[in-house]
Short mmCIF file of C-alpha atoms in Angstrom, two decimals:
data_model
loop_
_atom_site.label_atom_id
_atom_site.label_comp_id
_atom_site.label_asym_id
_atom_site.label_seq_id
_atom_site.Cartn_x
_atom_site.Cartn_y
_atom_site.Cartn_z
CA UNK A 72 -5.10 15.17 -18.37
CA UNK A 73 -3.78 18.07 -20.38
CA UNK A 74 -2.79 20.56 -17.72
CA UNK A 75 0.94 21.16 -17.66
CA UNK A 76 1.26 22.95 -14.35
CA UNK A 77 4.36 21.95 -12.38
CA UNK A 78 3.61 19.14 -9.92
CA UNK A 79 5.60 20.87 -7.21
CA UNK A 80 3.83 24.24 -7.13
CA UNK A 81 3.25 25.24 -3.50
CA UNK A 82 1.57 28.38 -2.20
CA UNK A 83 4.10 30.57 -0.36
CA UNK A 84 1.88 31.02 2.73
CA UNK A 85 1.42 27.32 3.44
CA UNK A 86 2.43 26.15 6.90
CA UNK A 87 5.35 23.67 6.62
CA UNK A 88 4.21 20.07 6.66
CA UNK A 89 6.31 19.32 9.73
CA UNK A 90 4.12 21.78 11.66
CA UNK A 91 0.85 20.27 10.46
CA UNK A 92 -0.04 18.59 13.73
CA UNK A 93 -2.99 16.63 12.37
CA UNK A 94 -1.03 15.12 9.49
CA UNK A 95 1.97 14.25 11.65
CA UNK A 96 -0.26 12.65 14.30
CA UNK A 97 -2.12 10.57 11.73
CA UNK A 98 1.15 9.69 10.03
CA UNK A 99 2.67 8.53 13.32
CA UNK A 100 -0.39 6.38 13.99
CA UNK A 101 -0.22 4.92 10.50
CA UNK A 102 3.49 4.23 10.93
CA UNK A 103 2.76 2.39 14.19
CA UNK A 104 0.02 0.36 12.49
CA UNK A 105 2.29 -0.53 9.57
CA UNK A 106 5.17 -1.55 11.84
CA UNK A 107 2.81 -3.66 13.94
CA UNK A 108 1.53 -5.37 10.79
CA UNK A 109 5.06 -6.12 9.58
CA UNK A 110 6.02 -7.52 12.97
CA UNK A 111 2.87 -9.64 13.05
CA UNK A 112 3.40 -10.93 9.50
CA UNK A 113 6.70 -12.44 10.66
CA UNK A 114 5.84 -13.35 14.26
CA UNK A 115 2.59 -15.24 13.61
CA UNK A 116 4.05 -17.78 11.13
CA UNK A 117 7.08 -18.31 13.36
CA UNK A 118 4.78 -18.83 16.34
CA UNK A 119 2.62 -21.34 14.44
CA UNK A 120 5.73 -23.16 13.29
CA UNK A 121 6.95 -23.39 16.89
CA UNK A 122 3.52 -24.49 18.15
CA UNK A 123 2.80 -27.15 15.51
CA UNK A 124 5.98 -27.84 13.58
CA UNK A 125 3.90 -27.59 10.40
CA UNK A 126 5.08 -25.27 7.60
CA UNK A 127 1.61 -25.60 6.05
CA UNK A 128 -0.09 -24.15 9.13
CA UNK A 129 2.61 -21.48 9.37
CA UNK A 130 1.84 -20.44 5.79
CA UNK A 131 -1.90 -20.61 6.44
CA UNK A 132 -1.76 -17.43 8.51
CA UNK A 133 -0.66 -15.31 5.56
CA UNK A 134 -3.10 -17.06 3.23
CA UNK A 135 -6.07 -16.42 5.53
CA UNK A 136 -5.05 -12.81 6.15
CA UNK A 137 -4.59 -12.16 2.46
CA UNK A 138 -7.84 -13.91 1.57
CA UNK A 139 -9.82 -11.77 4.00
CA UNK A 140 -8.23 -8.58 2.63
CA UNK A 141 -9.15 -9.47 -0.94
CA UNK A 142 -12.61 -10.80 -0.03
CA UNK A 143 -13.62 -7.61 1.77
CA UNK A 144 -11.45 -5.19 -0.21
CA UNK A 145 -14.02 -3.72 -2.61
CA UNK A 146 -16.71 -3.60 0.06
CA UNK A 147 -14.29 -1.74 2.33
CA UNK A 148 -14.07 1.01 -0.30
CA UNK A 149 -17.86 1.21 -0.57
CA UNK A 150 -18.11 1.54 3.22
CA UNK A 151 -15.53 4.35 3.16
CA UNK A 152 -17.68 6.21 0.63
CA UNK A 153 -20.96 5.59 2.44
CA UNK A 154 -19.99 6.24 6.05
CA UNK A 155 -17.90 8.73 7.98
CA UNK A 156 -14.33 7.64 7.23
CA UNK A 157 -13.06 8.67 10.65
CA UNK A 158 -15.58 6.37 12.31
CA UNK A 159 -14.66 3.54 9.94
CA UNK A 160 -10.99 4.02 10.81
CA UNK A 161 -11.68 4.07 14.55
CA UNK A 162 -13.75 0.85 14.34
CA UNK A 163 -11.06 -0.89 12.26
CA UNK A 164 -8.30 0.16 14.66
CA UNK A 165 -10.40 -0.96 17.64
CA UNK A 166 -10.91 -4.41 16.12
CA UNK A 167 -7.20 -4.64 15.33
CA UNK A 168 -6.32 -3.72 18.93
CA UNK A 169 -8.83 -6.22 20.37
CA UNK A 170 -7.45 -8.95 18.12
CA UNK A 171 -3.84 -8.31 19.12
CA UNK A 172 -4.80 -8.13 22.79
CA UNK A 173 -6.70 -11.43 22.63
CA UNK A 174 -3.68 -13.23 21.16
CA UNK A 175 -1.26 -11.70 23.66
CA UNK A 176 -3.48 -12.59 26.63
CA UNK A 177 -3.99 -16.13 25.32
CA UNK A 178 -0.23 -16.56 25.02
CA UNK A 179 0.35 -15.27 28.54
CA UNK A 180 -2.31 -17.70 29.79
CA UNK A 181 -0.76 -20.55 27.73
CA UNK A 182 -4.07 -21.25 25.99
CA UNK A 183 -3.56 -19.98 22.44
CA UNK A 184 -4.87 -22.39 19.80
CA UNK A 185 -4.41 -22.67 16.04
CA UNK A 186 -8.08 -21.75 15.31
CA UNK A 187 -7.70 -18.65 17.49
CA UNK A 188 -4.61 -17.66 15.54
CA UNK A 189 -6.29 -18.15 12.17
CA UNK A 190 -9.32 -16.16 13.32
CA UNK A 191 -6.88 -13.40 14.24
CA UNK A 192 -5.47 -13.60 10.70
CA UNK A 193 -8.96 -13.17 9.24
CA UNK A 194 -9.69 -10.23 11.55
CA UNK A 195 -6.41 -8.51 10.68
CA UNK A 196 -7.09 -8.99 6.97
CA UNK A 197 -10.58 -7.54 7.32
CA UNK A 198 -9.33 -4.50 9.24
CA UNK A 199 -6.84 -3.87 6.44
CA UNK A 200 -9.67 -4.02 3.89
CA UNK A 201 -11.91 -1.58 5.76
CA UNK A 202 -9.34 0.58 7.52
CA UNK A 203 -6.86 0.82 4.63
CA UNK A 204 -8.87 3.12 2.32
CA UNK A 205 -10.11 5.20 5.26
CA UNK A 206 -6.57 5.66 6.60
CA UNK A 207 -5.14 6.59 3.20
CA UNK A 208 -7.86 9.19 2.62
CA UNK A 209 -7.55 10.49 6.19
CA UNK A 210 -3.87 11.29 5.72
CA UNK A 211 -4.66 13.17 2.53
CA UNK A 212 -7.67 15.02 3.93
CA UNK A 213 -5.48 17.03 6.33
CA UNK A 214 -2.90 18.12 3.73
CA UNK A 215 -3.27 21.09 1.34
CA UNK A 216 -3.10 20.08 -2.36
CA UNK A 217 0.18 21.95 -2.81
CA UNK A 218 1.85 19.75 -0.20
CA UNK A 219 0.33 16.46 -1.31
CA UNK A 220 3.46 15.06 -2.97
CA UNK A 221 5.60 16.01 0.00
CA UNK A 222 3.15 14.24 2.31
CA UNK A 223 3.02 11.16 0.10
CA UNK A 224 6.81 11.04 -0.04
CA UNK A 225 6.89 11.03 3.77
CA UNK A 226 4.30 8.25 3.70
CA UNK A 227 6.66 6.19 1.53
CA UNK A 228 9.20 6.39 4.37
CA UNK A 229 6.58 4.83 6.64
CA UNK A 230 5.89 1.94 4.29
CA UNK A 231 9.48 1.08 3.43
CA UNK A 232 10.82 1.76 6.92
CA UNK A 233 8.31 -0.66 8.43
CA UNK A 234 9.09 -3.26 5.76
CA UNK A 235 12.79 -2.98 6.60
CA UNK A 236 12.50 -2.94 10.40
CA UNK A 237 9.52 -5.26 10.93
CA UNK A 238 10.94 -8.75 10.23
CA UNK A 239 14.20 -8.42 12.21
CA UNK A 240 12.35 -6.72 15.05
CA UNK A 241 9.85 -9.58 15.16
CA UNK A 242 12.67 -12.13 15.33
CA UNK A 243 14.41 -10.20 18.09
CA UNK A 244 11.24 -9.81 20.17
CA UNK A 245 10.30 -13.44 19.70
CA UNK A 246 13.68 -14.37 21.12
CA UNK A 247 12.74 -12.52 24.32
CA UNK A 248 9.57 -14.56 24.73
CA UNK A 249 6.68 -15.86 22.67
CA UNK A 250 4.28 -13.19 23.89
CA UNK A 251 6.65 -10.23 23.49
CA UNK A 252 6.13 -9.44 19.76
CA UNK A 253 2.37 -9.67 20.23
CA UNK A 254 2.49 -7.29 23.18
CA UNK A 255 4.40 -4.99 20.83
CA UNK A 256 1.58 -5.24 18.27
CA UNK A 257 -0.86 -4.33 21.05
CA UNK A 258 1.12 -1.15 21.72
CA UNK A 259 1.35 -0.36 18.01
CA UNK A 260 -2.40 -0.89 17.55
CA UNK A 261 -3.14 1.29 20.58
CA UNK A 262 -0.98 4.08 19.12
CA UNK A 263 -2.82 3.86 15.78
CA UNK A 264 -6.21 3.95 17.51
CA UNK A 265 -5.15 6.88 19.67
CA UNK A 266 -4.14 8.88 16.58
CA UNK A 267 -7.43 8.07 14.84
CA UNK A 268 -9.40 9.29 17.87
CA UNK A 269 -7.27 12.38 18.45
CA UNK A 270 -7.45 13.84 14.94
CA UNK A 271 -10.64 15.12 13.39
CA UNK A 272 -10.83 15.34 9.61
CA UNK A 273 -13.41 15.60 6.88
CA UNK A 274 -15.23 12.28 7.07
CA UNK A 275 -16.10 12.05 3.37
CA UNK A 276 -19.12 12.57 1.14
CA UNK A 277 -22.40 13.78 2.59
CA UNK A 278 -25.97 13.68 1.44
CA UNK A 279 -27.03 16.16 -1.15
CA UNK A 280 -28.41 16.70 -4.57
CA UNK A 281 -25.00 16.26 -6.10
CA UNK A 282 -25.02 12.60 -5.19
CA UNK A 283 -22.80 12.92 -2.18
CA UNK A 284 -20.01 15.06 -3.55
CA UNK A 285 -19.03 18.05 -1.49
CA UNK A 286 -17.00 21.08 -2.37
CA UNK A 287 -13.97 21.45 -0.20
CA UNK A 288 -11.26 23.94 0.39
CA UNK A 289 -8.11 23.55 2.41
CA UNK A 290 -6.74 26.09 4.84
CA UNK A 291 -3.07 26.81 5.37
CA UNK A 292 -2.95 24.50 8.36
CA UNK A 293 -4.09 21.60 6.23
CA UNK A 294 -7.63 21.74 7.68
CA UNK A 295 -10.14 20.77 5.04
CA UNK A 296 -13.35 22.79 5.07
CA UNK A 297 -16.47 21.18 3.68
CA UNK A 298 -19.96 22.28 2.79
CA UNK A 299 -22.28 20.10 4.85
CA UNK A 300 -22.48 18.55 8.25
CA UNK A 301 -18.87 17.41 8.54
CA UNK A 302 -19.37 13.92 7.23
CA UNK A 303 -21.38 10.97 8.33
CA UNK A 304 -23.51 8.21 6.99
CA UNK A 305 -25.32 9.04 3.81
CA UNK A 306 -28.92 8.28 3.05
CA UNK A 307 -30.37 5.52 0.95
CA UNK A 308 -29.44 7.27 -2.26
CA UNK A 309 -25.94 8.25 -1.16
CA UNK A 310 -22.72 6.89 -2.58
CA UNK A 311 -22.20 3.18 -2.23
CA UNK A 312 -25.93 2.30 -2.25
CA UNK A 313 -26.64 2.28 -5.99
CA UNK A 314 -26.68 -0.98 -7.93
CA UNK A 315 -23.18 -2.27 -8.60
CA UNK A 316 -21.66 0.50 -6.46
CA UNK A 317 -19.01 -1.80 -5.02
CA UNK A 318 -17.45 -2.09 -8.50
CA UNK A 319 -17.78 1.61 -9.37
CA UNK A 320 -14.16 2.27 -8.40
CA UNK A 321 -12.93 -0.45 -10.75
CA UNK A 322 -15.08 0.89 -13.58
CA UNK A 323 -13.75 4.41 -13.11
CA UNK A 324 -10.13 3.28 -13.03
CA UNK A 325 -10.48 1.30 -16.23
CA UNK A 326 -12.38 4.06 -18.04
CA UNK A 327 -9.57 6.61 -17.73
CA UNK A 328 -6.71 5.62 -20.10
CA UNK A 329 -3.89 6.90 -17.88
CA UNK A 330 -5.29 5.40 -14.69
CA UNK A 331 -5.97 2.13 -16.48
CA UNK A 332 -2.43 1.94 -17.85
CA UNK A 333 -0.91 2.89 -14.49
CA UNK A 334 -2.93 0.33 -12.55
CA UNK A 335 -2.24 -2.45 -15.06
CA UNK A 336 1.49 -1.75 -15.05
CA UNK A 337 1.53 -1.61 -11.25
CA UNK A 338 -0.29 -4.95 -11.07
CA UNK A 339 2.13 -6.45 -13.60
CA UNK A 340 5.11 -5.19 -11.59
CA UNK A 341 3.66 -6.64 -8.36
CA UNK A 342 3.00 -9.97 -10.05
CA UNK A 343 6.42 -10.17 -11.70
CA UNK A 344 8.16 -8.81 -8.60
CA UNK A 345 6.70 -11.45 -6.28
CA UNK A 346 7.66 -14.15 -8.79
CA UNK A 347 11.15 -12.69 -9.03
CA UNK A 348 11.60 -12.74 -5.25
CA UNK A 349 10.85 -16.45 -5.04
CA UNK A 350 13.17 -17.12 -7.98
CA UNK A 351 16.08 -15.26 -6.38
CA UNK A 352 15.50 -17.10 -3.09
CA UNK A 353 15.94 -20.39 -4.94
CA UNK A 354 18.89 -18.95 -6.86
CA UNK A 355 20.64 -17.90 -3.65
CA UNK A 356 19.97 -21.28 -2.08
CA UNK A 357 21.48 -22.99 -5.12
CA UNK A 358 24.56 -20.79 -4.73
CA UNK A 359 24.94 -21.92 -1.11
CA UNK A 360 23.83 -18.66 0.52
CA UNK A 361 22.70 -19.04 4.14
CA UNK A 362 19.17 -18.16 5.25
CA UNK A 363 20.53 -15.09 7.05
CA UNK A 364 22.38 -14.01 3.92
CA UNK A 365 19.24 -14.48 1.84
CA UNK A 366 17.24 -12.38 4.29
CA UNK A 367 19.79 -9.57 4.15
CA UNK A 368 19.85 -9.71 0.34
CA UNK A 369 16.07 -9.34 0.20
CA UNK A 370 16.20 -6.17 2.32
CA UNK A 371 17.50 -4.45 -0.81
CA UNK A 372 13.88 -3.92 -1.82
CA UNK A 373 13.09 -1.89 1.31
CA UNK A 374 16.41 -0.01 1.19
CA UNK A 375 15.75 0.99 -2.42
CA UNK A 376 12.27 2.16 -1.47
CA UNK A 377 13.62 4.31 1.36
CA UNK A 378 16.17 5.93 -0.95
CA UNK A 379 13.56 6.32 -3.67
CA UNK A 380 11.22 8.27 -1.36
CA UNK A 381 13.68 11.16 -1.53
CA UNK A 382 13.53 11.12 -5.34
CA UNK A 383 9.76 11.44 -5.71
CA UNK A 384 9.60 15.22 -6.16
CA UNK A 385 12.56 15.30 -8.53
CA UNK A 386 11.20 12.52 -10.71
CA UNK A 387 7.74 14.08 -10.83
CA UNK A 388 9.26 17.42 -11.79
CA UNK A 389 11.38 15.87 -14.52
CA UNK A 390 9.01 13.34 -16.09
CA UNK A 391 5.39 13.40 -17.19
CA UNK A 392 3.17 10.61 -15.80
CA UNK A 393 3.39 8.41 -18.89
CA UNK A 394 7.15 8.76 -19.18
CA UNK A 395 7.61 8.07 -15.47
CA UNK A 396 5.40 5.01 -15.68
CA UNK A 397 7.36 3.51 -18.57
CA UNK A 398 10.78 4.44 -17.16
CA UNK A 399 10.08 2.72 -13.83
CA UNK A 400 8.42 -0.26 -15.48
CA UNK A 401 11.27 -0.95 -17.93
CA UNK A 402 13.89 -1.05 -15.18
CA UNK A 403 12.28 -4.24 -13.83
CA UNK A 404 12.85 -6.65 -16.76
CA UNK A 405 16.34 -5.26 -17.28
CA UNK A 406 17.26 -5.81 -13.63
CA UNK A 407 15.63 -9.25 -13.54
CA UNK A 408 18.47 -10.35 -15.82
CA UNK A 409 21.25 -9.21 -13.46
CA UNK A 410 20.91 -12.01 -10.85
CA UNK A 411 20.30 -14.52 -13.66
CA UNK A 412 23.82 -13.93 -15.00
CA UNK A 413 25.63 -12.93 -11.80
CA UNK A 414 23.99 -14.59 -8.81
CA UNK A 415 25.02 -13.88 -5.23
CA UNK A 416 23.60 -11.99 -2.23
CA UNK A 417 25.39 -8.72 -2.99
CA UNK A 418 24.19 -8.72 -6.59
CA UNK A 419 20.63 -9.57 -5.55
CA UNK A 420 20.64 -6.80 -2.92
CA UNK A 421 21.88 -4.25 -5.47
CA UNK A 422 19.39 -5.36 -8.14
CA UNK A 423 16.45 -5.18 -5.75
CA UNK A 424 17.54 -1.78 -4.44
CA UNK A 425 17.94 -0.37 -7.95
CA UNK A 426 14.60 -1.82 -9.03
CA UNK A 427 12.83 -0.23 -6.05
CA UNK A 428 14.23 3.29 -6.48
CA UNK A 429 11.43 4.42 -8.78
CA UNK A 430 8.60 2.55 -7.06
CA UNK A 431 7.78 5.32 -4.53
CA UNK A 432 7.47 7.84 -7.37
CA UNK A 433 5.15 5.46 -9.20
CA UNK A 434 3.01 4.85 -6.11
CA UNK A 435 2.76 8.57 -5.41
CA UNK A 436 1.89 9.15 -9.06
CA UNK A 437 -1.00 6.70 -8.83
CA UNK A 438 -2.09 8.22 -5.53
CA UNK A 439 -2.06 11.77 -6.88
CA UNK A 440 -3.97 10.82 -10.01
CA UNK A 441 -6.64 8.95 -8.08
CA UNK A 442 -6.88 11.58 -5.35
CA UNK A 443 -7.21 14.50 -7.76
CA UNK A 444 -9.12 12.89 -10.61
CA UNK A 445 -11.65 10.60 -8.95
CA UNK A 446 -14.82 12.32 -7.65
CA UNK A 447 -14.98 12.65 -3.88
CA UNK A 448 -18.00 10.33 -3.67
CA UNK A 449 -15.98 7.51 -5.29
CA UNK A 450 -12.52 7.92 -3.78
CA UNK A 451 -12.86 5.18 -1.19
CA UNK A 452 -13.93 2.65 -3.82
CA UNK A 453 -11.20 3.74 -6.23
CA UNK A 454 -8.53 3.38 -3.55
CA UNK A 455 -9.92 0.01 -2.45
CA UNK A 456 -10.07 -1.22 -6.05
CA UNK A 457 -6.44 -0.23 -6.59
CA UNK A 458 -5.30 -1.88 -3.34
CA UNK A 459 -7.22 -5.08 -4.15
CA UNK A 460 -5.77 -5.32 -7.66
CA UNK A 461 -2.25 -4.74 -6.40
CA UNK A 462 -2.60 -7.34 -3.66
CA UNK A 463 -4.06 -9.90 -6.07
CA UNK A 464 -0.85 -9.86 -8.09
CA UNK A 465 1.26 -11.13 -5.19
CA UNK A 466 -0.05 -14.70 -4.78
CA UNK A 467 -0.49 -15.13 -8.54
CA UNK A 468 3.16 -14.23 -9.06
CA UNK A 469 4.39 -16.50 -6.29
CA UNK A 470 2.28 -19.42 -7.50
CA UNK A 471 3.43 -18.93 -11.10
CA UNK A 472 7.07 -18.81 -10.03
CA UNK A 473 6.61 -21.96 -7.95
CA UNK A 474 5.23 -23.85 -10.94
CA UNK A 475 8.05 -22.64 -13.19
CA UNK A 476 10.76 -23.39 -10.63
CA UNK A 477 9.53 -26.96 -10.43
CA UNK A 478 10.54 -27.41 -14.07
CA UNK A 479 13.21 -24.81 -14.83
CA UNK A 480 16.39 -23.47 -13.24
CA UNK A 481 16.05 -20.25 -11.24
CA UNK A 482 18.18 -18.27 -13.71
CA UNK A 483 16.03 -19.45 -16.59
CA UNK A 484 12.87 -18.43 -14.72
CA UNK A 485 14.27 -14.95 -14.17
CA UNK A 486 15.00 -14.58 -17.89
CA UNK A 487 11.53 -15.85 -18.75
CA UNK A 488 9.90 -13.38 -16.34
CA UNK A 489 11.94 -10.55 -17.83
CA UNK A 490 10.83 -11.52 -21.33
CA UNK A 491 7.16 -11.83 -20.42
CA UNK A 492 7.14 -8.47 -18.65
CA UNK A 493 8.90 -6.79 -21.57
CA UNK A 494 6.36 -8.22 -24.03
CA UNK A 495 3.55 -6.89 -21.86
CA UNK A 496 5.11 -3.40 -21.75
CA UNK A 497 5.69 -3.12 -25.50
CA UNK A 498 2.12 -2.14 -26.48
CA UNK A 499 2.09 0.70 -23.93
CA UNK A 500 5.54 1.85 -25.00
CA UNK A 501 4.77 1.89 -28.72
CA UNK A 502 1.24 3.26 -28.36
CA UNK A 503 0.28 6.91 -28.12
CA UNK A 504 -1.95 6.70 -25.08
CA UNK A 505 0.73 7.68 -22.54
CA UNK A 506 2.72 10.14 -24.61
CA UNK A 507 0.43 13.15 -24.13
CA UNK A 508 -0.16 12.78 -20.42
CA UNK A 509 0.69 15.54 -17.98
CA UNK A 510 0.23 16.17 -14.31
CA UNK A 511 -3.25 17.29 -13.18
CA UNK A 512 -3.68 20.78 -11.84
CA UNK A 513 -3.13 20.89 -8.08
#
């Protein structure tokens, strides 16, 4: 990547993003889906805890959901590259809606069982694996390249806003009745499905001598124009059918030095961040902080992400990809040390918020690089590979922190995590691989 064109160049005749009806409709549907997922992630464990009194079964919901997402993650990317992505998204949203409706009806009929709930967890995890790449690419298919960063910044508001509003909303709705939060997820799933049906977009690679890649152009209204039949299932030799195709996205990511470094740093940050969250929970408990106070302190992560979404364009304009990657990454080990030496809910909230400020810029950076650098016929697999790697870091970090906290004080664990992350970042910082990077041409 040697092009030095400004990452914020926008053609003067582009229609403002707020008037791009297709993007805003898809974005609203995605926001509804994300909020429904965040509500469900809190409501299901609380429901299982109320039904059984078992923390193990309450935690099993998240474990099953996560396991299904990872298990089907890479295959979900291959499906997105082999089939019409709009159809994949509609099927995934339909399954999600049917799952939410089955749980809500079972609750209303007083016949919900633990196996039913765990099957719902598996179904939700699978829909995330198959619908996630298709939804991400759908949002980007209806936006002109010059407005991509602006669109991705708005998408960061969706992610962090749902993360901030979901858990308290789930608790509030559960207080109104056991079935209420699940009826809310039904409405959210219906809104997501409605948006997927209402908006037509380029469905992805088509058959052809080029191996499924199509040349595309984007009109001023964000409408992508393709050469071919508008998308659909490819033939036997299309993308996703060749030997080892499921892993092609991983291979491409790790072949490109900048993408490889970005993905590895993002995985390391996810791993260390999840470990840090468990450590600060224990730290706050040891300081006598209430559960409500701990919950409020942990919202600093979402608040920082919301504030950071407004900084994406400025950071991308100011820093090259390699410099941005290292700047965001190095804030983590430095801020890990703050709660270790000055524990308390206010300090934890501030540290998490500060640590999260640069994360939206880093996520958008990865998105832009993958979207613009990966061939069209491989984008679904590249996105799925990235999502799977990032998700895999979460349980590993939590498990590692749990093992360490069984032997060491929480403050000591935070210092150890900071040291390990810093050691991992040193080779990238001292090496030359990231110094010459620049933003790809829009």
